[in-house]
Amino acid sequence: DQQVKQNSPSLSVQEGRISILNCDYTNSMFDYFLWYKKYPAEGPTFLISISSIKDKNEDGRFTVFLNKSAKHLSLHIVPSQPGDSAVYFCAASDSKNAGNMLTFGGGTRLMVKP
Amino acid sequence: KAGVTQTPRYLIKTRGQQVTLSCSPISGHRSVSWYQQTPGQGLQFLFEYFSETQRNKGNFPGRFSGRQFSNSRSEMNVSTLELGDSALYLCASNRLPSSYNEQFFGPGTRLTVL
């Protein structure tokens, strides 16, 4: 039973355009959401996070949107750059009950073409 | 500040053997979590340790165990290895046992079971 799902295994966008990565979750106890980026042979790197009390969080080119009623979040990258090409993981946490335990989605491979 | 280090980086074992993986968290971080990444199951939480105590445990058989030492270094052990245990094992460290703080991942240990 996948509690966090990323339905698009891959996404290809042109350099300079917007990349939108989507993530759905089912567990209502999740109250904190994170996006990680992963290159081959490296561990995931934290990108941006959002608490369930917010619906948007921005950090430079990265914006995360949270729609609690739809149990959906998305990561927007504007403008996309070739260096953004990597696998992106959405993760969720029940911060009150599960400490540092993160539940990850399956990942979306983003390819940004020059 | 040195990052999370994991040793060894690569390991080949045969079925039935046991293996011990090591993780040294970032200095000052007292929480260490372990994750297993496989192509089929994605990133799955194994367990979390804080101040030498296991705080959370994922849905893995008892063959998977771990511990944390007083200097926050952690080890995980897999006994009676199976082919399906072939995976990338990632360790993440955090200052506190709360997902509101960013978790920093190590590069992982690639375990191959033959």
PDB file of C-alpha atoms in Angstrom:
ATOM      1  CA  ASP A   1       0.000   0.000   0.000  1.00  0.00           C
ATOM      2  CA  GLN A   2       1.828   3.065  -1.282  1.00  0.00           C
ATOM      3  CA  GLN A   3       1.034   6.025   0.932  1.00  0.00           C
ATOM      4  CA  VAL A   4       3.005   8.446  -1.235  1.00  0.00           C
ATOM      5  CA  LYS A   5       2.817   8.219  -5.002  1.00  0.00           C
ATOM      6  CA  GLN A   6       4.558   9.976  -7.827  1.00  0.00           C
ATOM      7  CA  ASN A   7       2.625   8.887 -10.878  1.00  0.00           C
ATOM      8  CA  SER A   8       5.023  10.195 -13.498  1.00  0.00           C
ATOM      9  CA  PRO A   9       8.217   8.138 -13.606  1.00  0.00           C
ATOM     10  CA  SER A  10       9.838  10.631 -15.947  1.00  0.00           C
ATOM     11  CA  LEU A  11       9.469  14.174 -17.224  1.00  0.00           C
ATOM     12  CA  SER A  12      11.302  15.973 -20.008  1.00  0.00           C
ATOM     13  CA  VAL A  13      11.316  19.773 -20.331  1.00  0.00           C
ATOM     14  CA  GLN A  14      13.208  22.364 -22.308  1.00  0.00           C
ATOM     15  CA  GLU A  15      15.769  24.555 -20.592  1.00  0.00           C
ATOM     16  CA  GLY A  16      14.194  27.798 -19.376  1.00  0.00           C
ATOM     17  CA  ARG A  17      10.682  26.368 -19.162  1.00  0.00           C
ATOM     18  CA  ILE A  18       8.764  25.332 -16.058  1.00  0.00           C
ATOM     19  CA  SER A  19       9.066  21.826 -14.612  1.00  0.00           C
ATOM     20  CA  ILE A  20       6.111  20.589 -12.567  1.00  0.00           C
ATOM     21  CA  LEU A  21       6.511  17.426 -10.530  1.00  0.00           C
ATOM     22  CA  ASN A  22       3.482  15.963  -8.799  1.00  0.00           C
ATOM     23  CA  CYS A  23       2.950  13.851  -5.719  1.00  0.00           C
ATOM     24  CA  ASP A  24      -0.152  12.354  -4.078  1.00  0.00           C
ATOM     25  CA  TYR A  25      -0.534  10.944  -0.585  1.00  0.00           C
ATOM     26  CA  THR A  26      -3.190   8.984   1.234  1.00  0.00           C
ATOM     27  CA  ASN A  27      -2.294   9.189   4.926  1.00  0.00           C
ATOM     28  CA  SER A  28      -4.166  12.041   6.646  1.00  0.00           C
ATOM     29  CA  MET A  29      -1.645  11.995   9.485  1.00  0.00           C
ATOM     30  CA  PHE A  30       1.100  13.351   7.248  1.00  0.00           C
ATOM     31  CA  ASP A  31       1.730  16.964   8.205  1.00  0.00           C
ATOM     32  CA  TYR A  32       5.128  17.719   6.755  1.00  0.00           C
ATOM     33  CA  PHE A  33       6.266  17.237   3.188  1.00  0.00           C
ATOM     34  CA  LEU A  34       9.686  17.395   1.604  1.00  0.00           C
ATOM     35  CA  TRP A  35      11.271  17.197  -1.818  1.00  0.00           C
ATOM     36  CA  TYR A  36      14.651  15.603  -2.349  1.00  0.00           C
ATOM     37  CA  LYS A  37      16.837  15.506  -5.432  1.00  0.00           C
ATOM     38  CA  LYS A  38      19.080  12.562  -6.163  1.00  0.00           C
ATOM     39  CA  TYR A  39      21.959  12.114  -8.571  1.00  0.00           C
ATOM     40  CA  PRO A  40      23.313   8.631  -9.363  1.00  0.00           C
ATOM     41  CA  ALA A  41      25.784   7.271  -6.799  1.00  0.00           C
ATOM     42  CA  GLU A  42      24.869  10.012  -4.303  1.00  0.00           C
ATOM     43  CA  GLY A  43      22.430  10.219  -1.430  1.00  0.00           C
ATOM     44  CA  PRO A  44      19.285  12.362  -1.744  1.00  0.00           C
ATOM     45  CA  THR A  45      19.756  16.091  -1.196  1.00  0.00           C
ATOM     46  CA  PHE A  46      17.085  18.153   0.518  1.00  0.00           C
ATOM     47  CA  LEU A  47      15.465  20.760  -1.724  1.00  0.00           C
ATOM     48  CA  ILE A  48      12.449  22.298  -0.075  1.00  0.00           C
ATOM     49  CA  SER A  49       9.750  21.456   2.443  1.00  0.00           C
ATOM     50  CA  ILE A  50       6.278  22.555   3.461  1.00  0.00           C
ATOM     51  CA  SER A  51       4.234  22.194   6.596  1.00  0.00           C
ATOM     52  CA  SER A  52       0.561  21.286   6.389  1.00  0.00           C
ATOM     53  CA  ILE A  53      -0.363  24.667   7.860  1.00  0.00           C
ATOM     54  CA  LYS A  54       0.835  26.320   4.645  1.00  0.00           C
ATOM     55  CA  ASP A  55      -0.200  25.935   1.035  1.00  0.00           C
ATOM     56  CA  LYS A  56       2.909  27.349  -0.610  1.00  0.00           C
ATOM     57  CA  ASN A  57       6.607  27.648   0.092  1.00  0.00           C
ATOM     58  CA  GLU A  58       9.198  29.278  -2.145  1.00  0.00           C
ATOM     59  CA  ASP A  59      12.963  29.066  -2.256  1.00  0.00           C
ATOM     60  CA  GLY A  60      14.579  30.676  -5.255  1.00  0.00           C
ATOM     61  CA  ARG A  61      13.614  28.776  -8.388  1.00  0.00           C
ATOM     62  CA  PHE A  62      11.763  26.123  -6.381  1.00  0.00           C
ATOM     63  CA  THR A  63       8.175  26.405  -5.166  1.00  0.00           C
ATOM     64  CA  VAL A  64       6.154  23.706  -3.473  1.00  0.00           C
ATOM     65  CA  PHE A  65       2.365  23.840  -3.429  1.00  0.00           C
ATOM     66  CA  LEU A  66       0.220  21.796  -1.054  1.00  0.00           C
ATOM     67  CA  ASN A  67      -3.465  21.049  -1.567  1.00  0.00           C
ATOM     68  CA  LYS A  68      -4.512  19.286   1.627  1.00  0.00           C
ATOM     69  CA  SER A  69      -8.087  18.607   0.572  1.00  0.00           C
ATOM     70  CA  ALA A  70      -6.851  16.805  -2.528  1.00  0.00           C
ATOM     71  CA  LYS A  71      -3.874  15.280  -0.673  1.00  0.00           C
ATOM     72  CA  HIS A  72      -1.681  16.536  -3.462  1.00  0.00           C
ATOM     73  CA  LEU A  73       1.546  18.474  -3.654  1.00  0.00           C
ATOM     74  CA  SER A  74       3.627  19.719  -6.511  1.00  0.00           C
ATOM     75  CA  LEU A  75       7.111  21.071  -7.045  1.00  0.00           C
ATOM     76  CA  HIS A  76       7.595  23.849  -9.580  1.00  0.00           C
ATOM     77  CA  ILE A  77      11.053  24.650 -10.928  1.00  0.00           C
ATOM     78  CA  VAL A  78      11.274  27.923 -12.849  1.00  0.00           C
ATOM     79  CA  PRO A  79      13.295  28.343 -14.958  1.00  0.00           C
ATOM     80  CA  SER A  80      14.525  24.793 -15.445  1.00  0.00           C
ATOM     81  CA  GLN A  81      18.237  24.316 -16.014  1.00  0.00           C
ATOM     82  CA  PRO A  82      20.178  21.322 -17.383  1.00  0.00           C
ATOM     83  CA  GLY A  83      21.793  20.898 -13.947  1.00  0.00           C
ATOM     84  CA  ASP A  84      18.341  20.189 -12.550  1.00  0.00           C
ATOM     85  CA  SER A  85      18.329  16.844 -14.383  1.00  0.00           C
ATOM     86  CA  ALA A  86      18.070  14.246 -11.616  1.00  0.00           C
ATOM     87  CA  VAL A  87      15.557  12.025  -9.857  1.00  0.00           C
ATOM     88  CA  TYR A  88      13.187  13.927  -7.580  1.00  0.00           C
ATOM     89  CA  PHE A  89      11.580  12.269  -4.588  1.00  0.00           C
ATOM     90  CA  CYS A  90       8.587  13.499  -2.694  1.00  0.00           C
ATOM     91  CA  ALA A  91       8.537  12.496   1.000  1.00  0.00           C
ATOM     92  CA  ALA A  92       5.985  12.832   3.775  1.00  0.00           C
ATOM     93  CA  SER A  93       6.164  12.701   7.538  1.00  0.00           C
ATOM     94  CA  ASP A  94       3.821  12.333  10.486  1.00  0.00           C
ATOM     95  CA  SER A  95       5.983  14.658  12.533  1.00  0.00           C
ATOM     96  CA  LYS A  96       4.028  14.289  15.799  1.00  0.00           C
ATOM     97  CA  ASN A  97       4.125  10.508  15.954  1.00  0.00           C
ATOM     98  CA  ALA A  98       6.881   9.198  13.730  1.00  0.00           C
ATOM     99  CA  GLY A  99       9.941  11.320  14.417  1.00  0.00           C
ATOM    100  CA  ASN A 100      12.287  11.386  11.484  1.00  0.00           C
ATOM    101  CA  MET A 101      10.565   8.595   9.572  1.00  0.00           C
ATOM    102  CA  LEU A 102       9.979   9.670   5.999  1.00  0.00           C
ATOM    103  CA  THR A 103       7.694   7.896   3.546  1.00  0.00           C
ATOM    104  CA  PHE A 104       8.972   8.389   0.013  1.00  0.00           C
ATOM    105  CA  GLY A 105       7.294   8.337  -3.351  1.00  0.00           C
ATOM    106  CA  GLY A 106       8.789   6.297  -6.170  1.00  0.00           C
ATOM    107  CA  GLY A 107      10.579   9.257  -7.734  1.00  0.00           C
ATOM    108  CA  THR A 108      10.327  11.190 -10.996  1.00  0.00           C
ATOM    109  CA  ARG A 109      13.295  11.409 -13.329  1.00  0.00           C
ATOM    110  CA  LEU A 110      13.535  14.952 -14.666  1.00  0.00           C
ATOM    111  CA  MET A 111      15.481  15.608 -17.854  1.00  0.00           C
ATOM    112  CA  VAL A 112      16.080  19.221 -18.811  1.00  0.00           C
ATOM    113  CA  LYS A 113      17.164  19.570 -22.411  1.00  0.00           C
ATOM    114  CA  PRO A 114      19.502  22.427 -23.393  1.00  0.00           C
TER     115      PRO A 114
ATOM    116  CA  LYS B   1      31.521  20.542   8.264  1.00  0.00           C
ATOM    117  CA  ALA B   2      31.982  16.949   7.133  1.00  0.00           C
ATOM    118  CA  GLY B   3      28.916  15.234   5.743  1.00  0.00           C
ATOM    119  CA  VAL B   4      27.415  11.865   6.564  1.00  0.00           C
ATOM    120  CA  THR B   5      29.864   9.084   5.827  1.00  0.00           C
ATOM    121  CA  GLN B   6      29.003   5.470   5.141  1.00  0.00           C
ATOM    122  CA  THR B   7      31.326   2.519   4.960  1.00  0.00           C
ATOM    123  CA  PRO B   8      31.897   0.491   2.990  1.00  0.00           C
ATOM    124  CA  ARG B   9      30.608   2.071  -0.224  1.00  0.00           C
ATOM    125  CA  TYR B  10      30.319  -1.236  -2.043  1.00  0.00           C
ATOM    126  CA  LEU B  11      29.917  -4.758  -0.752  1.00  0.00           C
ATOM    127  CA  ILE B  12      29.380  -8.161  -2.339  1.00  0.00           C
ATOM    128  CA  LYS B  13      28.101 -11.037  -0.223  1.00  0.00           C
ATOM    129  CA  THR B  14      26.574 -14.434  -0.861  1.00  0.00           C
ATOM    130  CA  ARG B  15      23.223 -15.754   0.286  1.00  0.00           C
ATOM    131  CA  GLY B  16      23.141 -16.828   3.899  1.00  0.00           C
ATOM    132  CA  GLN B  17      25.964 -14.565   5.003  1.00  0.00           C
ATOM    133  CA  GLN B  18      25.558 -11.583   7.281  1.00  0.00           C
ATOM    134  CA  VAL B  19      26.678  -8.019   6.768  1.00  0.00           C
ATOM    135  CA  THR B  20      27.318  -4.949   8.904  1.00  0.00           C
ATOM    136  CA  LEU B  21      27.123  -1.445   7.496  1.00  0.00           C
ATOM    137  CA  SER B  22      28.386   1.657   9.251  1.00  0.00           C
ATOM    138  CA  CYS B  23      27.229   5.260   9.323  1.00  0.00           C
ATOM    139  CA  SER B  24      28.910   8.288  10.888  1.00  0.00           C
ATOM    140  CA  PRO B  25      26.510  11.225  11.185  1.00  0.00           C
ATOM    141  CA  ILE B  26      27.363  14.878  10.892  1.00  0.00           C
ATOM    142  CA  SER B  27      29.079  16.162  14.020  1.00  0.00           C
ATOM    143  CA  GLY B  28      26.467  17.214  16.572  1.00  0.00           C
ATOM    144  CA  HIS B  29      23.686  15.182  14.976  1.00  0.00           C
ATOM    145  CA  ARG B  30      22.181  12.648  17.334  1.00  0.00           C
ATOM    146  CA  SER B  31      19.495  11.099  15.153  1.00  0.00           C
ATOM    147  CA  VAL B  32      20.384   8.485  12.548  1.00  0.00           C
ATOM    148  CA  SER B  33      17.887   6.862  10.194  1.00  0.00           C
ATOM    149  CA  TRP B  34      18.416   4.036   7.731  1.00  0.00           C
ATOM    150  CA  TYR B  35      16.663   3.528   4.410  1.00  0.00           C
ATOM    151  CA  GLN B  36      16.749   0.812   1.769  1.00  0.00           C
ATOM    152  CA  GLN B  37      16.471   1.755  -1.899  1.00  0.00           C
ATOM    153  CA  THR B  38      15.587  -0.877  -4.490  1.00  0.00           C
ATOM    154  CA  PRO B  39      14.311  -0.474  -8.054  1.00  0.00           C
ATOM    155  CA  GLY B  40      11.071  -2.258  -7.211  1.00  0.00           C
ATOM    156  CA  GLN B  41      10.205  -0.824  -3.785  1.00  0.00           C
ATOM    157  CA  GLY B  42      11.857   2.585  -3.931  1.00  0.00           C
ATOM    158  CA  LEU B  43      13.138   4.219  -0.760  1.00  0.00           C
ATOM    159  CA  GLN B  44      11.855   2.485   2.354  1.00  0.00           C
ATOM    160  CA  PHE B  45      12.446   3.393   5.978  1.00  0.00           C
ATOM    161  CA  LEU B  46      14.247   0.764   8.034  1.00  0.00           C
ATOM    162  CA  PHE B  47      14.719   2.316  11.488  1.00  0.00           C
ATOM    163  CA  GLU B  48      15.702   5.441  13.377  1.00  0.00           C
ATOM    164  CA  TYR B  49      17.971   5.829  16.377  1.00  0.00           C
ATOM    165  CA  PHE B  50      18.284   8.770  18.718  1.00  0.00           C
ATOM    166  CA  SER B  51      20.554   8.821  21.747  1.00  0.00           C
ATOM    167  CA  GLU B  52      21.244   5.083  21.359  1.00  0.00           C
ATOM    168  CA  THR B  53      17.525   4.203  21.418  1.00  0.00           C
ATOM    169  CA  GLN B  54      15.500   2.905  18.514  1.00  0.00           C
ATOM    170  CA  ARG B  55      12.608   5.308  18.089  1.00  0.00           C
ATOM    171  CA  ASN B  56      10.898   4.017  14.987  1.00  0.00           C
ATOM    172  CA  LYS B  57      11.032   0.863  12.937  1.00  0.00           C
ATOM    173  CA  GLY B  58       9.844   0.197   9.410  1.00  0.00           C
ATOM    174  CA  ASN B  59       8.184  -2.904   8.076  1.00  0.00           C
ATOM    175  CA  PHE B  60      11.216  -5.148   7.649  1.00  0.00           C
ATOM    176  CA  PRO B  61      11.879  -8.666   8.981  1.00  0.00           C
ATOM    177  CA  GLY B  62      13.874  -9.239  12.148  1.00  0.00           C
ATOM    178  CA  ARG B  63      16.941 -10.109  10.047  1.00  0.00           C
ATOM    179  CA  PHE B  64      17.445  -6.368   9.802  1.00  0.00           C
ATOM    180  CA  SER B  65      18.754  -4.814  12.986  1.00  0.00           C
ATOM    181  CA  GLY B  66      20.687  -1.785  14.047  1.00  0.00           C
ATOM    182  CA  ARG B  67      22.272   0.018  16.909  1.00  0.00           C
ATOM    183  CA  GLN B  68      23.688   3.387  17.808  1.00  0.00           C
ATOM    184  CA  PHE B  69      26.741   4.117  19.877  1.00  0.00           C
ATOM    185  CA  SER B  70      27.320   6.861  22.410  1.00  0.00           C
ATOM    186  CA  ASN B  71      29.174   8.942  19.783  1.00  0.00           C
ATOM    187  CA  SER B  72      26.026   8.754  17.565  1.00  0.00           C
ATOM    188  CA  ARG B  73      27.663   6.474  15.019  1.00  0.00           C
ATOM    189  CA  SER B  74      25.302   3.764  13.886  1.00  0.00           C
ATOM    190  CA  GLU B  75      25.553   0.308  12.424  1.00  0.00           C
ATOM    191  CA  MET B  76      22.970  -1.830  10.739  1.00  0.00           C
ATOM    192  CA  ASN B  77      23.197  -5.569  10.402  1.00  0.00           C
ATOM    193  CA  VAL B  78      21.479  -7.919   8.007  1.00  0.00           C
ATOM    194  CA  SER B  79      21.674 -11.601   8.861  1.00  0.00           C
ATOM    195  CA  THR B  80      21.005 -14.591   6.605  1.00  0.00           C
ATOM    196  CA  LEU B  81      21.216 -12.517   3.460  1.00  0.00           C
ATOM    197  CA  GLU B  82      18.733 -13.111   0.650  1.00  0.00           C
ATOM    198  CA  LEU B  83      19.005 -12.125  -2.991  1.00  0.00           C
ATOM    199  CA  GLY B  84      16.280  -9.541  -2.444  1.00  0.00           C
ATOM    200  CA  ASP B  85      18.451  -7.714   0.071  1.00  0.00           C
ATOM    201  CA  SER B  86      20.538  -6.377  -2.798  1.00  0.00           C
ATOM    202  CA  ALA B  87      19.994  -2.644  -2.549  1.00  0.00           C
ATOM    203  CA  LEU B  88      21.450   0.749  -1.836  1.00  0.00           C
ATOM    204  CA  TYR B  89      21.386   1.329   1.926  1.00  0.00           C
ATOM    205  CA  LEU B  90      21.225   4.978   2.870  1.00  0.00           C
ATOM    206  CA  CYS B  91      21.861   6.567   6.199  1.00  0.00           C
ATOM    207  CA  ALA B  92      20.508   9.995   7.149  1.00  0.00           C
ATOM    208  CA  SER B  93      21.433  12.151  10.097  1.00  0.00           C
ATOM    209  CA  ASN B  94      19.503  14.880  11.834  1.00  0.00           C
ATOM    210  CA  ARG B  95      20.223  17.113  14.770  1.00  0.00           C
ATOM    211  CA  LEU B  96      16.976  16.215  16.506  1.00  0.00           C
ATOM    212  CA  PRO B  97      14.371  13.444  16.294  1.00  0.00           C
ATOM    213  CA  SER B  98      11.958  15.590  14.344  1.00  0.00           C
ATOM    214  CA  SER B  99      11.386  15.694  10.625  1.00  0.00           C
ATOM    215  CA  TYR B 100      11.009  19.465  10.816  1.00  0.00           C
ATOM    216  CA  ASN B 101      14.764  19.516  10.810  1.00  0.00           C
ATOM    217  CA  GLU B 102      16.483  18.709   7.550  1.00  0.00           C
ATOM    218  CA  GLN B 103      17.828  15.194   7.228  1.00  0.00           C
ATOM    219  CA  PHE B 104      21.207  14.864   5.542  1.00  0.00           C
ATOM    220  CA  PHE B 105      21.838  11.684   3.600  1.00  0.00           C
ATOM    221  CA  GLY B 106      25.096   9.866   3.107  1.00  0.00           C
ATOM    222  CA  PRO B 107      26.178   8.464  -0.282  1.00  0.00           C
ATOM    223  CA  GLY B 108      24.958   4.986   0.607  1.00  0.00           C
ATOM    224  CA  THR B 109      26.377   1.478   0.669  1.00  0.00           C
ATOM    225  CA  ARG B 110      25.649  -0.598  -2.419  1.00  0.00           C
ATOM    226  CA  LEU B 111      25.093  -4.201  -1.276  1.00  0.00           C
ATOM    227  CA  THR B 112      25.015  -6.987  -3.843  1.00  0.00           C
ATOM    228  CA  VAL B 113      23.940 -10.444  -2.718  1.00  0.00           C
ATOM    229  CA  LEU B 114      24.917 -13.311  -5.030  1.00  0.00           C
TER     230      LEU B 114
END
